[in-house]
Each structure stands twice: as structure tokens, then as C-alpha cells.
Short mmCIF file of C-alpha atoms in Angstrom, two decimals:
data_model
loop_
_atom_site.label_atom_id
_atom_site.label_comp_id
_atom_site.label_asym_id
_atom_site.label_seq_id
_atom_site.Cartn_x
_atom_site.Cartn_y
_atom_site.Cartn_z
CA UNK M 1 92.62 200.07 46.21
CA UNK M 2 90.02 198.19 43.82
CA UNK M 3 90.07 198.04 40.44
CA UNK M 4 86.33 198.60 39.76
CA UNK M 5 83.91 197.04 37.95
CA UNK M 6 85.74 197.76 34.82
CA UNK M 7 88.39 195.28 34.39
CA UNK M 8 90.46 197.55 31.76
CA UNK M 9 89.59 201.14 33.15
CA UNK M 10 90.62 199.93 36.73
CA UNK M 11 93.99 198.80 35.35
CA UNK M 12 94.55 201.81 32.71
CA UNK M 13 96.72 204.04 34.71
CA UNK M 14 98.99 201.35 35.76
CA UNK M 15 99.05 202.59 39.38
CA UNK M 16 97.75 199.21 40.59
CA UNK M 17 99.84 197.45 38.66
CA UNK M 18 103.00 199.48 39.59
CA UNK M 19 101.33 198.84 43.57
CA UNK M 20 101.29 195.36 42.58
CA UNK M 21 105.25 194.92 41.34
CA UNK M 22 106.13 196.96 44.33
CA UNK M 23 104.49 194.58 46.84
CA UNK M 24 106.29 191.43 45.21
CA UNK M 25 109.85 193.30 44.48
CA UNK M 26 110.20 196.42 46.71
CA UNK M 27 111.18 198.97 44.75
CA UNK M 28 110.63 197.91 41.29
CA UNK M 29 108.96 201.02 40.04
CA UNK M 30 111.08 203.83 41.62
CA UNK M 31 107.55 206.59 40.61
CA UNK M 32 104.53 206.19 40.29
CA UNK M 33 102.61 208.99 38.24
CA UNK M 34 98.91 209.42 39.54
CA UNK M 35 98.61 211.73 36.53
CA UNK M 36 95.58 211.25 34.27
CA UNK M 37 97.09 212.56 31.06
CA UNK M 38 97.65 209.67 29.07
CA UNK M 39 101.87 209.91 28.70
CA UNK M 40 102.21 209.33 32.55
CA UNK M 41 100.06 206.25 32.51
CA UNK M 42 101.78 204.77 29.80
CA UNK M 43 104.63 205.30 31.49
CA UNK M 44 103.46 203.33 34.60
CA UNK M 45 102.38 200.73 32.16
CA UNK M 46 106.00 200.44 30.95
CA UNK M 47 107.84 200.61 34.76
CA UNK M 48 105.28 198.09 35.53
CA UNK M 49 106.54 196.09 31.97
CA UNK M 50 109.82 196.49 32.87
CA UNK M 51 109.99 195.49 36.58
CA UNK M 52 108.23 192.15 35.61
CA UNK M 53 110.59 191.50 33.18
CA UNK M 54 113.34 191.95 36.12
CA UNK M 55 111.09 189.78 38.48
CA UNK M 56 111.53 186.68 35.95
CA UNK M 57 108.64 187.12 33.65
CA UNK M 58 109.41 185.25 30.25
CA UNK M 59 108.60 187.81 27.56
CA UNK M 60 106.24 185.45 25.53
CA UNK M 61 103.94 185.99 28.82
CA UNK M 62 104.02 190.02 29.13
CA UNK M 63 101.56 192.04 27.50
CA UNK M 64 102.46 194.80 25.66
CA UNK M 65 100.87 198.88 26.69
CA UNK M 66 98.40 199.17 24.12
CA UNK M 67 97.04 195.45 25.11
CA UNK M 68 96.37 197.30 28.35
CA UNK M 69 96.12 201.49 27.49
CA UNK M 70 93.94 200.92 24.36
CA UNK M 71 92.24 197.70 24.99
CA UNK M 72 93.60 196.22 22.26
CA UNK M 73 94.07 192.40 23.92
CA UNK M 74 92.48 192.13 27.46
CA UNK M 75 93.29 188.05 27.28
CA UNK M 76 96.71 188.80 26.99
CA UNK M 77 96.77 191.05 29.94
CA UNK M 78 95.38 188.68 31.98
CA UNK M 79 97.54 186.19 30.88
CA UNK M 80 100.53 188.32 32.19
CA UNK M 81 99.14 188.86 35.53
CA UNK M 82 98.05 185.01 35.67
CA UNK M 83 101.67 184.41 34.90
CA UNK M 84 102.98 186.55 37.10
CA UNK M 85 101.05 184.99 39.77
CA UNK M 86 102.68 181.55 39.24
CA UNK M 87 106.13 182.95 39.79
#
């Protein structure tokens, strides 16, 4: 799966990121919604929140949904995953 050429599109949905947790934890995000109405993508958004907090992520380090959804604060998102790949 590839995110694209757009950075914040590719990562809207959360299904990559959920793919992501799920790769490092098994498990971590029970469902993943392919849905494109917006509620189900938030939700992945939030599984994917959550399960990173589980994995160890401190919380000053994890983006919040409308960083991501509404491409409010990119930096921070890619802070998070940056983070998350130090762990």
C-alpha cells in the first residue's frame, strides 16, 4: 500500500496507519473501517491513537485527529510517526 504523492490525503483514512500499528503490535486495532465517510476514518485515526499510546508512545509525541483528518498540523504528525519509529 503507498501513501501517494499526497502526504496528508494518503494518511487521511487511517488505514495505513492502523496497517502500520498492526505490523509493530499484532492486533492493536481489532477493525479497520475502509469506509470513506468521514466518522469511520476518524475512527481509525483514534484506534490508531490509541494503540500507540498502548505501544509506549509518550503523549507529548502523539498527534491529535484533526492534526491528521483536517490538516490542521502536518509537523506534528510526522513527529508522531518519527517517534514512533524510535521506539
Amino acid at each position: 500500500m503507498s501513501i501517494g504523492p499526497n502526504f496528508q490525503l494518503g494518511l487521511k483514512d487511517g488505514i495505513i496507519l492502523c496497517e502500520l500499528i498492526n505490523k509493530l503490535q499484532p492486533g492493536s486495532v481489532k477493525k479497520v473501517n475502509e469506509s470513506s465517510l468521514n466518522w469511520p476514518q476518524l475512527e481509525n485515526i483514534g484506534n490508531f491513537i490509541k494503540a500507540i499510546q498502548a505501544y509506549g508512545m509518550k503523549p507529548h509525541d502523539i498527534f491529535e485527529a484533526n492534526d491528521l483528518f483536517e490538516n490542521g498540523n502536518m509537523t506534528q504528525v510526522q513527529t508522531t510517526l518519527v517517534a514512533l519509529a524510535g521506539l
